[in-house]
Amino acid sequence: MECTFGVFNKTQDILVMITSSLQTSVAVFALIILHVSALDTFKAAVYEHAVILPNDTKTPVSPDEALFLMNKNIDILEKAIKQAAEQGAQIIVTPEDALYGWKFTRETIFPYLENIPDPQVNWIPCQDPHRFGHTPVQARLSCLAKNNSIYVVANMGDKKPCSSRNTTCPSNGHYQYNTNVVYDAKGKLVARYHKYHLYHELQFDVPEKPELVTFNTAFGKFGIFTCFDILFHDPAVTLVKDFHVDTILFPTAWMNVLPFLTAIEFHSAWAMGMRVNLLAANTHNVSLKMTGSGIYAPHSPKVYHHDMETESGKILFAEVDSHPRNSSTSPPAVNWSAYATSITPFPGPKNSFRGFISRDEFNFTKLSESAGNLTVCQKELCCHLSYRMLGKEEDEVYVLGAFAGLHGRRRREYWQVCTMLKCRSTNLTTCGQSVETALTRFEMFSLSGTFGTEYVFPEVLLTKIKLAPEKFEVLEDGRLVNKNGLSEPVLTVSLFGRWYTKDIHSISGGTSNSATTYLMIPTLLMIIVLQYAVMV
């Protein structure tokens, strides 16, 4: 009995030891799998798409005709998606308005819309296409993701029925939203975002509040918003500051506006200023100055595309850090006013003058010599520049400019801008007008400002609308300086600040969930962000 009991106890101890060891092994194995599956880098793709546009019409087409046009555009996107998957990309971003364009009334857009459910419904449209009604576009996008084992980001229109008893319900009984969707590599709908900041998009409604949409992957945490949203605090800044996303997905239909708001210029600057990756896919339409896509890392653009010569689409690839803030290449946090507030302003120039960029009145001073130190101020903002040209071109004039105030005709968004830019001609009244070529090279420049905001976006744009990867940096004290030697000829060097707390808050550009009389929109409407710069 004692012997048997003793054997039983020893056997039990051995079993406990084996079980404990097995549990430990499983836990270690799980940690190894988790570590292996959490990728340090990933390959991204963005596709700039030349949209096949519908014929102009004041009456709605049939749903079949609308689907026919969208499938023609998806046929093109399909080739890009397959190419991205073949090249090993884990995610591809396609542009805003890529399926049908932008020239619609509220009535004429309706045949193009589908009911897009909340991703919490756990839906793979490719496997169950009729679960939420007639959803052929969602089914096809889902199948493209699933069949190619790649995340697909697309922009389309969402419709949500509402009751006439609701006073905000539009007259056709539906809210209509400009919407981004994301399908994972199994074809599952994992994200849906309704654009909040519309710009003359009268075919769409404004959501009740900005949506903060994120999703997690093995290669980082992603956030998503659309075009004009990037100029505002919500949802753009909140996703980065409060939700700590690693990468922003950014479908856009962006019309380029010099000197500060060309697509490649501002989007790369936003990624650097916010210290996140930005995957930006723009539509391509040369006649409307719509071009400029890129994969932007916090320290420098990985790859970009700006093409005003052809009507062709373009796919871009780049390897990026999954968690850029943890990367050795991540730029340090910046105190944007540290240097500028620590020095005595340089002696005031005698040749200062006022001039306009769009509707914004800047204070300018001319770079009269081939090298020098200048300060120009407006309101609370003083901008300091130290520079040295390789040689001063007699037929080119550069100025240092400062602007602080509510931007544009609408006077709603508060900008603080320090800029060194080339004037269109030697006539100082042309300073701030659009110019695309330059000859003057700078051996050195250092630009800083007494910014009242932490949200400053550093821009360097070279002749023929090119970026300057690895040719400049922002120091921790807020100075934007060149590095690695001589620059190519410079168009602008700017620090573009957004003081969001000084904005006058108002949402416009679509219907704010209210019945409205809708008119045909002139040519581009949403070309967003940036007619905004010209017209707002």
mmCIF file of C-alpha atoms in Angstrom, residues 212 214 221 225 232-246 248 270 272-276 325 333-334 336 453-457 500:
data_model
loop_
_atom_site.group_PDB
_atom_site.id
_atom_site.type_symbol
_atom_site.label_atom_id
_atom_site.label_comp_id
_atom_site.label_asym_id
_atom_site.label_seq_id
_atom_site.Cartn_x
_atom_site.Cartn_y
_atom_site.Cartn_z
ATOM 1 C CA LEU A 212 -11.407 57.706 -36.231
ATOM 2 C CA THR A 214 -7.854 52.188 -37.401
ATOM 3 C CA LYS A 221 -1.258 49.845 -36.975
ATOM 4 C CA PHE A 225 -8.677 59.365 -44.165
ATOM 5 C CA PHE A 232 -7.427 69.566 -40.438
ATOM 6 C CA HIS A 233 -6.866 68.299 -36.908
ATOM 7 C CA ASP A 234 -9.613 65.680 -36.974
ATOM 8 C CA PRO A 235 -9.346 62.956 -37.970
ATOM 9 C CA ALA A 236 -5.790 63.333 -39.278
ATOM 10 C CA VAL A 237 -3.813 64.537 -36.267
ATOM 11 C CA THR A 238 -5.915 62.654 -33.720
ATOM 12 C CA LEU A 239 -5.178 59.317 -35.412
ATOM 13 C CA VAL A 240 -1.466 59.930 -34.986
ATOM 14 C CA LYS A 241 -1.334 61.661 -31.595
ATOM 15 C CA ASP A 242 -4.046 59.776 -29.701
ATOM 16 C CA PHE A 243 -4.409 56.468 -31.566
ATOM 17 C CA HIS A 244 -0.682 56.080 -32.283
ATOM 18 C CA VAL A 245 -1.003 54.699 -35.791
ATOM 19 C CA ASP A 246 2.186 53.800 -37.641
ATOM 20 C CA ILE A 248 -1.737 56.494 -42.781
ATOM 21 C CA TRP A 270 3.038 65.981 -43.480
ATOM 22 C CA MET A 272 7.829 64.175 -41.767
ATOM 23 C CA GLY A 273 6.016 66.616 -39.479
ATOM 24 C CA MET A 274 3.755 63.927 -37.991
ATOM 25 C CA ARG A 275 6.543 61.289 -37.912
ATOM 26 C CA VAL A 276 4.482 58.528 -39.568
ATOM 27 C CA ARG A 325 8.880 55.762 -34.428
ATOM 28 C CA ALA A 333 11.002 65.209 -31.853
ATOM 29 C CA VAL A 334 11.246 68.877 -32.767
ATOM 30 C CA TRP A 336 9.769 74.181 -33.732
ATOM 31 C CA THR A 453 2.059 75.524 -32.935
ATOM 32 C CA GLU A 454 3.713 72.127 -32.714
ATOM 33 C CA TYR A 455 2.267 71.155 -36.101
ATOM 34 C CA VAL A 456 4.775 72.357 -38.685
ATOM 35 C CA PHE A 457 5.440 70.638 -41.995
ATOM 36 C CA TYR A 500 -5.520 74.235 -35.274
#
